[in-house]
Short mmCIF file of C-alpha atoms in Angstrom, two decimals:
data_model
loop_
_atom_site.label_atom_id
_atom_site.label_comp_id
_atom_site.label_asym_id
_atom_site.label_seq_id
_atom_site.Cartn_x
_atom_site.Cartn_y
_atom_site.Cartn_z
CA MET A 20 38.04 32.08 -33.13
CA ARG A 21 38.01 28.65 -31.74
CA LEU A 22 40.27 29.88 -28.85
CA ARG A 23 37.87 32.67 -28.05
CA ILE A 24 34.94 30.37 -27.91
CA ALA A 25 36.66 27.91 -25.72
CA SER A 26 37.76 30.73 -23.39
CA LEU A 27 34.28 32.02 -23.20
CA PHE A 28 32.91 28.62 -22.38
CA ILE A 29 35.42 28.16 -19.48
CA PHE A 30 34.71 31.60 -18.24
CA VAL A 31 30.82 30.79 -18.11
CA ILE A 32 31.59 27.59 -16.14
CA ALA A 33 34.04 29.35 -13.78
CA THR A 34 31.76 32.13 -13.01
CA GLY A 35 28.77 29.81 -12.46
CA ILE A 36 26.30 31.68 -14.74
CA ILE A 37 25.25 28.69 -16.89
CA LEU A 38 21.41 28.80 -17.07
CA ASN A 39 19.48 26.04 -18.92
CA PHE A 40 21.47 24.21 -21.64
CA GLN A 41 20.96 21.12 -23.58
CA THR A 42 23.45 18.28 -23.45
CA GLN A 43 24.54 15.95 -26.31
CA SER A 44 22.00 13.32 -25.02
CA GLY A 45 19.18 15.88 -25.39
CA SER A 46 18.47 16.30 -21.69
CA ARG A 47 18.28 19.82 -20.33
CA LEU A 48 20.34 20.86 -17.18
CA THR A 49 18.82 23.32 -14.79
CA PRO A 50 20.77 25.09 -12.05
CA LEU A 51 19.06 24.65 -8.61
CA ASP A 52 18.40 28.46 -8.13
CA HIS A 53 16.41 28.22 -11.36
CA ARG A 54 14.19 25.45 -10.16
CA PHE A 55 13.80 26.68 -6.53
CA ASP A 56 13.38 30.06 -4.75
CA LYS A 57 16.18 30.40 -2.18
CA GLU A 58 14.03 32.58 0.04
CA LYS A 59 10.91 30.61 -0.03
CA GLU A 60 12.32 27.05 -0.60
CA SER A 61 15.56 27.29 1.40
CA TYR A 62 15.27 23.53 2.16
CA ALA A 63 16.33 22.98 -1.44
CA PHE A 64 19.94 24.33 -0.85
CA VAL A 65 22.43 22.65 1.34
CA LEU A 66 24.46 25.13 3.67
CA PRO A 67 27.60 25.76 1.92
CA ASN A 68 30.95 24.14 2.98
CA LEU A 69 32.12 25.73 6.14
CA LYS A 70 35.79 26.34 7.10
CA PRO A 71 36.64 25.90 10.87
CA VAL A 72 36.08 28.95 12.93
CA GLU A 73 39.19 30.85 14.13
CA VAL A 74 41.08 29.11 16.98
CA ILE A 75 38.78 26.09 16.44
CA ASP A 76 40.26 23.09 14.56
CA THR A 77 36.92 21.74 13.14
CA ILE A 78 33.06 22.63 12.79
CA GLN A 79 32.24 19.21 14.47
CA GLY A 80 30.09 19.35 17.64
CA GLU A 81 32.39 17.37 19.66
CA THR A 82 34.68 20.37 19.49
CA CYS A 83 32.00 22.53 20.85
CA ALA A 84 31.76 20.05 23.85
CA VAL A 85 35.16 21.14 25.24
CA CYS A 86 33.51 24.32 26.52
CA HIS A 87 29.79 23.71 26.22
CA ARG A 88 29.51 20.26 27.67
CA ASP A 89 26.00 20.37 29.11
CA ILE A 90 24.48 21.76 25.88
CA TYR A 91 26.49 19.04 23.89
CA ASP A 92 25.05 16.28 26.05
CA GLU A 93 21.48 17.68 25.53
CA TRP A 94 22.03 17.67 21.78
CA ARG A 95 23.28 14.06 21.73
CA ALA A 96 20.13 12.80 23.21
CA SER A 97 17.90 14.79 20.66
CA THR A 98 16.26 13.87 17.54
CA HIS A 99 18.60 16.46 15.69
CA ALA A 100 21.52 14.30 16.68
CA ASN A 101 19.79 11.22 15.23
CA ALA A 102 18.40 12.93 12.12
CA LEU A 103 20.48 10.81 9.73
CA ARG A 104 20.24 7.48 11.75
CA ASP A 105 16.48 7.67 12.06
CA ILE A 106 15.18 4.28 10.98
CA GLN A 107 12.04 5.52 9.37
CA PHE A 108 13.80 8.19 7.49
CA GLN A 109 16.44 5.77 6.13
CA ALA A 110 13.71 3.37 4.98
CA GLU A 111 12.03 6.25 3.08
CA LEU A 112 15.36 7.25 1.61
CA SER A 113 15.88 3.84 0.09
CA LYS A 114 12.77 4.19 -2.05
CA ALA A 115 13.21 4.41 -5.77
CA ASP A 116 11.23 7.60 -5.98
CA SER A 117 12.92 9.24 -3.11
CA PRO A 118 14.83 12.64 -4.02
CA LYS A 119 17.63 11.71 -1.67
CA TRP A 120 19.73 14.81 -2.10
CA LEU A 121 16.73 16.94 -1.30
CA CYS A 122 15.84 14.97 1.88
CA LEU A 123 19.36 15.12 3.22
CA ASN A 124 19.46 18.75 2.85
CA CYS A 125 17.65 18.88 6.23
CA HIS A 126 18.93 15.72 7.77
CA ILE A 127 22.55 16.54 7.27
CA PRO A 128 22.35 20.23 6.24
CA VAL A 129 25.92 21.25 6.01
CA GLN A 130 27.73 20.71 2.73
CA ASN A 131 30.83 19.33 4.48
CA GLN A 132 28.46 16.41 5.56
CA ARG A 133 28.08 15.41 1.81
CA ASP A 134 30.49 13.55 -0.37
CA SER A 135 28.93 15.19 -3.44
CA ILE A 136 27.60 18.62 -4.33
CA VAL A 137 24.25 18.79 -6.42
CA THR A 138 24.74 21.54 -9.15
CA HIS A 139 21.93 20.95 -11.61
CA LEU A 140 18.72 19.05 -12.27
CA ARG A 141 18.57 16.96 -15.46
CA ASP A 142 15.27 17.82 -17.39
CA ASN A 143 14.23 19.78 -14.16
CA ASP A 144 13.68 16.53 -12.44
CA VAL A 145 14.46 16.18 -8.76
CA LEU A 146 15.08 12.42 -9.25
CA GLN A 147 17.85 13.40 -11.74
CA PRO A 148 20.50 15.38 -9.88
CA VAL A 149 23.74 16.30 -11.47
CA LYS A 150 26.57 16.08 -8.91
CA LYS A 151 30.14 16.82 -8.49
CA VAL A 152 32.63 15.53 -5.85
CA ASN A 153 32.89 17.59 -2.67
CA SER A 154 36.60 17.91 -1.72
CA GLU A 155 35.72 19.36 1.72
CA PHE A 156 33.67 16.35 2.78
CA ILE A 157 34.12 15.18 6.45
CA ALA A 158 32.75 11.71 6.98
CA GLU A 159 32.92 11.83 10.77
CA TYR A 160 30.86 15.04 10.73
CA GLN A 161 28.27 13.38 8.45
CA GLN A 162 27.10 11.12 11.32
CA GLU A 163 26.55 14.03 13.58
CA GLY A 164 23.18 14.75 11.67
CA ILE A 165 21.94 18.24 12.60
CA SER A 166 24.55 19.46 14.94
CA CYS A 167 25.88 22.78 16.28
CA ALA A 168 27.19 24.27 12.88
CA ALA A 169 23.83 23.90 11.31
CA CYS A 170 22.31 26.63 13.38
CA HIS A 171 25.24 28.38 14.91
CA ILE A 172 28.13 28.59 12.23
CA ARG A 173 27.87 30.80 9.07
CA ARG A 174 30.19 31.79 6.35
CA ASP A 175 31.13 35.34 5.70
CA GLU A 176 30.28 35.92 1.95
CA LYS A 177 33.05 38.20 1.33
CA THR A 178 35.93 36.50 3.19
CA GLY A 179 34.77 32.96 3.32
CA ALA A 180 35.66 32.75 7.05
CA SER A 181 33.26 31.08 9.41
CA TYR A 182 31.94 32.75 12.38
CA ILE A 183 29.62 31.67 15.22
CA ILE A 184 26.02 33.01 15.97
CA GLY A 185 25.06 33.28 19.59
CA ALA A 186 21.92 34.44 21.31
CA ILE A 187 23.98 36.50 23.93
CA GLY A 188 27.49 37.36 22.48
CA SER A 189 30.55 37.78 24.49
CA THR A 190 33.75 39.63 24.22
CA TYR A 191 35.43 36.86 26.36
CA ALA A 192 34.74 33.92 24.02
CA PRO A 193 38.01 32.58 22.45
CA HIS A 194 36.33 32.57 19.01
CA PRO A 195 34.44 35.23 17.07
CA VAL A 196 30.80 35.55 17.93
CA LYS A 197 28.02 37.50 16.29
CA LYS A 198 24.96 38.25 18.55
CA ASP A 199 21.80 37.56 16.55
CA PRO A 200 19.07 35.86 18.68
CA GLU A 201 16.38 36.65 16.05
CA PHE A 202 18.25 34.70 13.46
CA LEU A 203 18.56 31.67 15.69
CA ARG A 204 14.83 31.92 16.57
CA GLN A 205 14.01 31.82 12.95
CA ILE A 206 16.25 29.02 11.89
CA CYS A 207 13.79 26.31 12.61
CA VAL A 208 11.76 27.35 9.66
CA ARG A 209 14.50 26.20 7.17
CA CYS A 210 13.64 22.56 7.75
CA HIS A 211 10.32 22.48 9.72
CA ASP A 212 8.36 24.45 7.15
CA PRO A 213 9.10 22.97 3.72
CA GLN A 214 6.03 24.04 1.83
CA GLY A 215 6.02 24.01 -1.95
CA GLU A 216 4.61 22.07 -4.75
CA GLN A 217 4.48 18.29 -4.74
CA LEU A 218 7.82 17.32 -6.21
CA THR A 219 7.15 13.61 -6.73
CA GLN A 220 4.13 11.54 -6.76
CA ASN A 221 4.33 10.48 -3.05
CA LEU A 222 6.56 13.11 -1.53
CA LEU A 223 4.77 14.08 1.57
CA CYS A 224 7.34 16.24 3.23
CA TRP A 225 5.25 19.38 3.28
CA PHE A 226 4.61 20.67 6.70
CA GLU A 227 2.10 23.54 7.61
CA THR A 228 3.37 23.84 11.23
CA VAL A 229 4.35 27.49 10.85
CA ASP A 230 0.97 28.38 9.28
CA GLU A 231 -0.69 26.49 12.09
CA LEU A 232 1.39 28.41 14.71
CA ALA A 233 0.47 31.74 13.01
CA ASP A 234 -3.30 30.78 13.26
CA GLY A 235 -2.79 30.13 16.93
CA GLN A 236 -0.87 33.32 17.46
CA ALA A 237 -3.55 35.21 15.93
CA ASN A 238 -6.18 33.66 18.21
CA LEU A 239 -4.12 34.41 21.37
CA GLN A 240 -3.68 37.96 20.30
CA LYS A 241 -7.35 38.47 20.18
CA THR A 242 -7.56 37.50 23.80
CA GLY A 243 -4.37 39.25 24.86
CA GLY A 244 -2.48 36.05 25.36
CA LYS A 245 1.25 35.52 24.92
CA THR A 246 2.11 34.34 21.46
CA PRO A 247 5.04 31.80 21.74
CA ASP A 248 7.24 30.76 19.05
CA CYS A 249 9.05 27.45 18.38
CA VAL A 250 11.91 28.25 20.77
CA ASP A 251 9.49 29.26 23.68
CA CYS A 252 8.17 25.73 23.79
CA HIS A 253 10.79 23.47 22.39
CA MET A 254 13.83 25.16 23.90
CA PRO A 255 12.88 26.09 27.48
CA ILE A 256 15.27 28.38 29.60
CA LYS A 257 17.47 27.02 32.15
CA LYS A 258 19.74 29.11 34.39
CA ARG A 259 23.26 27.79 34.20
CA LEU A 260 26.95 28.46 33.27
CA LEU A 261 27.24 28.73 29.47
CA THR A 262 30.74 27.19 29.61
CA ILE A 263 32.57 24.80 31.80
CA THR A 264 36.02 26.31 31.00
CA PHE A 265 35.11 29.71 32.59
CA PRO A 266 33.41 28.89 36.01
CA MET A 267 33.99 32.49 37.14
CA PHE A 268 31.46 33.81 34.79
CA PRO A 269 27.88 34.50 36.17
CA VAL A 270 25.08 31.91 35.77
CA ARG A 271 22.72 33.15 32.86
CA ASP A 272 19.65 32.19 30.96
CA SER A 273 20.42 29.36 28.51
CA HIS A 274 18.21 27.53 26.19
CA MET A 275 17.86 23.72 26.64
CA HIS A 276 18.93 21.76 23.39
CA HIS A 277 16.60 18.70 23.87
CA TRP A 278 13.73 19.36 21.39
CA VAL A 279 11.71 16.46 22.82
CA GLY A 280 8.67 17.21 20.63
CA SER A 281 6.08 14.61 20.44
CA GLY A 282 7.52 12.47 22.94
CA VAL A 283 8.26 9.44 20.72
CA PRO A 284 12.05 9.04 20.80
CA LYS A 285 14.21 7.60 17.97
CA GLN A 286 15.46 4.62 20.25
CA PHE A 287 13.83 2.85 23.06
CA ASP A 288 16.54 4.08 25.41
CA GLY A 289 15.29 7.67 24.76
CA TYR A 290 12.51 6.92 27.05
CA ASP A 291 14.94 6.53 30.03
CA ASN A 292 15.49 10.47 30.34
CA LEU A 293 12.42 11.68 28.43
CA LEU A 294 10.88 13.40 31.35
CA GLU A 295 14.10 14.80 32.61
CA ARG A 296 14.55 16.40 29.18
CA GLY A 297 11.42 18.20 29.93
CA TYR A 298 8.67 16.27 28.06
CA ILE A 299 5.11 17.48 28.67
CA SER A 300 2.26 16.18 26.40
CA GLY A 301 0.39 19.06 24.53
CA LEU A 302 -2.91 17.27 25.04
CA GLU A 303 -5.06 17.59 28.18
CA THR A 304 -7.61 14.64 28.51
CA MET A 305 -10.47 14.27 31.00
CA VAL A 306 -12.84 11.44 31.41
CA ASN A 307 -16.34 12.59 32.37
CA LEU A 308 -18.44 9.70 34.00
CA PRO A 309 -21.96 9.70 35.43
CA GLN A 310 -22.22 9.59 39.14
CA SER A 311 -23.50 5.91 39.05
CA TRP A 312 -24.35 3.16 36.40
CA LEU A 313 -26.34 -0.01 36.46
CA PRO A 314 -25.34 -3.51 35.43
CA GLY A 315 -26.97 -4.43 31.98
CA SER A 316 -27.42 -0.87 31.07
CA ASP A 317 -25.65 1.44 28.69
CA LEU A 318 -22.92 3.39 30.14
CA LYS A 319 -22.91 6.97 28.54
CA PHE A 320 -19.94 9.15 29.23
CA SER A 321 -17.78 11.51 27.43
CA ILE A 322 -13.95 12.14 26.89
CA MET A 323 -12.67 15.80 26.68
CA LEU A 324 -9.68 16.16 24.61
CA LYS A 325 -7.91 19.71 24.34
CA ASN A 326 -4.89 20.99 22.50
CA ALA A 327 -3.79 22.88 25.78
CA ARG A 328 -0.01 23.22 25.30
CA SER A 329 0.76 23.19 21.62
CA GLY A 330 0.75 26.37 19.56
CA HIS A 331 0.21 24.37 16.29
CA ASP A 332 -2.14 21.55 15.41
CA LEU A 333 -2.04 18.44 17.34
CA PRO A 334 -0.31 16.36 16.03
CA THR A 335 1.61 18.26 13.44
CA ALA A 336 4.09 17.97 10.74
CA ASP A 337 4.52 14.17 9.58
CA PRO A 338 1.12 13.29 7.99
CA GLU A 339 1.45 9.74 9.35
CA ARG A 340 1.30 10.76 12.92
CA PHE A 341 -2.02 10.66 14.67
CA LEU A 342 -3.55 10.54 18.19
CA LEU A 343 -5.37 7.26 19.02
CA VAL A 344 -8.07 7.39 21.79
CA LYS A 345 -9.12 3.99 22.96
CA VAL A 346 -11.84 2.92 25.38
CA VAL A 347 -11.75 -0.70 26.55
CA LEU A 348 -14.18 -2.46 28.79
CA SER A 349 -12.45 -5.73 30.24
CA ASP A 350 -13.68 -8.51 32.46
CA LYS A 351 -12.00 -9.58 35.82
CA ASN A 352 -9.45 -11.64 33.75
CA GLY A 353 -8.45 -8.72 31.53
CA ALA A 354 -10.29 -10.08 28.52
CA CYS A 355 -11.79 -7.32 26.15
CA LEU A 356 -15.56 -7.14 26.25
CA GLN A 357 -16.21 -3.91 24.36
CA GLU A 358 -13.85 -1.42 22.58
CA ARG A 359 -14.24 2.00 21.02
CA GLN A 360 -11.63 4.11 19.13
CA LEU A 361 -11.15 7.50 17.93
CA ARG A 362 -8.44 8.62 15.52
CA ILE A 363 -7.27 12.27 15.33
CA GLY A 364 -4.87 13.09 12.42
CA GLN A 365 -4.68 13.34 8.72
CA GLU A 366 -5.94 10.84 6.23
CA TRP A 367 -4.10 10.28 2.97
CA LEU A 368 -4.58 8.06 -0.18
CA TRP A 369 -1.60 7.14 -2.40
CA ASN A 370 -0.40 6.99 -5.95
CA PRO A 371 -0.62 9.80 -6.15
CA ALA A 372 -0.55 11.06 -2.54
CA ARG A 373 -3.46 13.33 -1.62
CA LYS A 374 -5.00 14.43 1.66
CA VAL A 375 -8.66 13.33 1.98
CA GLY A 376 -9.28 14.15 5.71
CA ASP A 377 -7.93 15.97 8.53
CA ASN A 378 -9.68 16.15 12.05
CA ARG A 379 -6.51 17.40 14.12
CA LEU A 380 -6.95 19.61 17.06
CA LYS A 381 -6.20 23.36 16.50
CA GLN A 382 -4.35 25.41 19.12
CA GLY A 383 -6.52 25.64 22.09
CA GLU A 384 -9.34 23.57 20.66
CA THR A 385 -11.48 21.41 22.89
CA ARG A 386 -13.26 18.42 21.42
CA VAL A 387 -15.69 16.26 23.44
CA TRP A 388 -16.12 12.61 22.23
CA PRO A 389 -19.38 11.03 23.50
CA VAL A 390 -19.13 7.29 24.21
CA GLN A 391 -21.79 4.69 24.90
CA LEU A 392 -21.02 1.07 26.08
CA PRO A 393 -23.39 -1.69 27.01
CA LEU A 394 -22.55 -3.09 30.47
CA PRO A 395 -22.70 -6.75 31.27
CA GLN A 396 -25.20 -8.08 33.95
CA LYS A 397 -22.48 -8.72 36.43
CA LEU A 398 -19.84 -5.93 36.94
CA ALA A 399 -17.73 -7.66 39.57
CA GLY A 400 -14.12 -7.10 38.52
CA ASN A 401 -15.05 -5.22 35.35
CA ARG A 402 -12.71 -2.34 34.40
CA LEU A 403 -12.95 0.64 31.99
CA SER A 404 -9.76 1.85 30.58
CA VAL A 405 -9.24 4.98 28.62
CA PHE A 406 -5.91 5.18 26.63
CA VAL A 407 -4.48 7.83 24.42
CA LEU A 408 -1.35 7.18 22.19
CA HIS A 409 0.64 9.40 20.07
CA VAL A 410 1.40 7.19 17.08
CA ARG A 411 4.36 7.95 14.76
CA LEU A 412 3.91 4.86 12.68
CA SER A 413 0.93 2.52 12.26
CA SER A 414 1.56 -1.16 12.22
CA LYS A 415 0.31 -1.32 8.62
CA ASN A 416 2.95 1.32 7.46
CA ALA A 417 5.53 -0.29 9.78
CA LYS A 418 5.12 -3.50 8.03
CA TYR A 419 6.09 -1.97 4.63
CA MET A 420 8.94 -0.05 6.30
CA MET A 421 10.47 -3.26 7.75
CA GLN A 422 10.51 -4.58 4.17
CA ALA A 423 12.65 -1.92 2.92
CA LYS A 424 15.60 -2.78 0.61
CA ASN A 425 18.67 -0.88 -0.61
CA ILE A 426 19.63 0.70 2.67
CA ASP A 427 22.57 2.91 2.55
CA GLU A 428 24.56 1.53 5.46
CA SER A 429 27.10 4.38 5.16
CA PHE A 430 24.28 6.53 6.62
CA LEU A 431 22.93 4.00 8.97
CA PRO A 432 25.41 1.27 10.24
CA ASN A 433 23.84 -2.18 10.40
CA GLY A 434 20.75 -0.49 8.84
CA ARG A 435 19.35 -3.62 7.09
CA GLU A 436 19.06 -5.37 10.50
CA LEU A 437 17.73 -2.32 12.39
CA ILE A 438 15.01 -1.74 9.87
CA ALA A 439 14.07 -5.42 9.34
CA ASN A 440 13.68 -5.80 13.18
CA ALA A 441 12.36 -2.24 13.80
CA THR A 442 10.09 -3.51 16.48
CA GLU A 443 12.98 -4.11 18.72
CA HIS A 444 14.79 -0.67 17.93
CA TYR A 445 12.30 1.94 17.01
CA PRO A 446 9.31 3.17 18.93
CA PHE A 447 6.26 3.58 16.95
CA ALA A 448 4.02 5.16 19.58
CA SER A 449 3.86 6.46 23.24
CA PHE A 450 1.25 6.40 25.77
CA ILE A 451 0.34 10.08 26.77
CA PHE A 452 -2.69 9.26 28.85
CA ARG A 453 -4.33 6.26 30.76
CA GLU A 454 -7.04 6.12 33.34
CA ASP A 455 -8.63 2.96 34.78
CA ILE A 456 -12.06 2.85 36.39
CA ASP A 457 -13.29 -0.04 38.54
CA LEU A 458 -16.82 -0.39 37.62
CA THR A 459 -17.55 -2.22 40.76
CA GLY A 460 -16.65 0.56 43.35
CA GLY A 461 -15.97 3.33 41.00
CA ARG A 462 -12.31 3.71 42.04
CA ARG A 463 -10.28 5.55 39.53
CA LYS A 464 -6.54 5.40 38.88
CA LEU A 465 -4.85 8.22 36.66
CA PHE A 466 -1.29 6.96 35.38
CA SER A 467 1.59 9.22 36.17
CA PRO A 468 3.98 10.44 33.47
CA GLU A 469 6.45 7.92 34.84
CA GLU A 470 4.06 4.98 34.55
CA LEU A 471 3.14 6.15 30.96
CA VAL A 472 6.80 5.98 29.98
CA ALA A 473 6.94 2.51 31.34
CA LEU A 474 4.05 1.38 29.24
CA SER A 475 5.49 2.93 26.16
CA LYS A 476 8.84 0.98 26.77
CA LYS A 477 6.99 -2.16 27.01
CA GLU A 478 5.98 -1.86 23.27
CA LYS A 479 9.61 -2.81 22.48
CA GLY A 480 9.64 -6.12 20.66
CA LYS A 481 5.85 -6.51 20.53
CA ALA A 482 4.85 -8.17 17.31
CA LEU A 483 2.87 -5.84 14.88
CA SER A 484 -0.11 -8.27 15.13
CA GLN A 485 -0.26 -7.49 18.93
CA ARG A 486 -0.40 -3.74 18.55
CA ASP A 487 -3.63 -1.76 18.65
CA TYR A 488 -2.39 0.97 16.21
#
């Protein structure tokens, strides 16, 4: 009898059909697929261990570079390649109430990148994962963050063999390719639409970008406009050779793999090729001034702000992001005489986290901000400046981030120093608009994209007390 019971227990474990059961300590273990819906909450499940594709030694991105060098170089400069080494992410990950395993499912989404496998939750609590050692862990692959395999390699459920998913497909490829462009166009949703219940008191990683995009598409359909998806905007097409190893093949349409997004890179050197990577702000800004103004009077004007090139809300995703519109009246020496600010973004309160405000710009929305400034009696040398910054992290929140402890330096080498001195390493905001108006002669200077990038780079090393955001 004992043998039969033991055999049954081993069978249940081996087949993975344990449901909820109680341990000797009294806690209850819940399998992940009983806690999360795989279809609606795919972010809760890491992609399973992948075997190397036939004729390719590894699943690492550097192997793909042998043939697809241009695409690999684009990826290396992307936020995806830096997903694990993101300073802000690692600071968040170090918090005691961070469900680390869950966050890592998107930042290193392939099981081979994880030294352990989460099998259950203790007492249905995301902060109490039950793990087992992953014998197929590849330490070097972990540092690649979100690399080629996360989107382009999948496992055959019947054979366990890996195959590559491509947008075009080719019988000449040295490895097996399955043509499935629709799958690739939808893969973004797995990590960029992690909606669901609030899993911990302050977990805010619930984005509404996909719903925002759907609302924008519905509005465009009413007017007969084109309804772009994520790929249309974030992976523009370039005509080129798909592989450097077969130069005799024809030049074809190929999607760029930069994903420049908001234009706030993960390191300051990311500004160096930001424009070459195709960055264009989604915001259109226009300063509407009267034809003339008088010293000592009130200057009344308006600033037009339009979400002209983003299919989703602006800004989207991370609730800490916001647009800061600043109007500064300065004297001939550059000293500030008057200042006005407008913040466009979400407002949250904490412990527990809850949204209390949201004035973001919808797709295609135009907002006019009226401004009134009292002018001095003498205008000689006075200047009116209008700035717009896309802020990833306010100085207040950056101060807390830079005090983070318990940084896992296996994820972020030298992480303690990088986070403690984040002002030297991590851009908190980018300038996306600036116009200067000489109030004496009315001359106007609109800053070029190159000049805006230069302004953004000058934020490096600036003390938090000297920042305006």
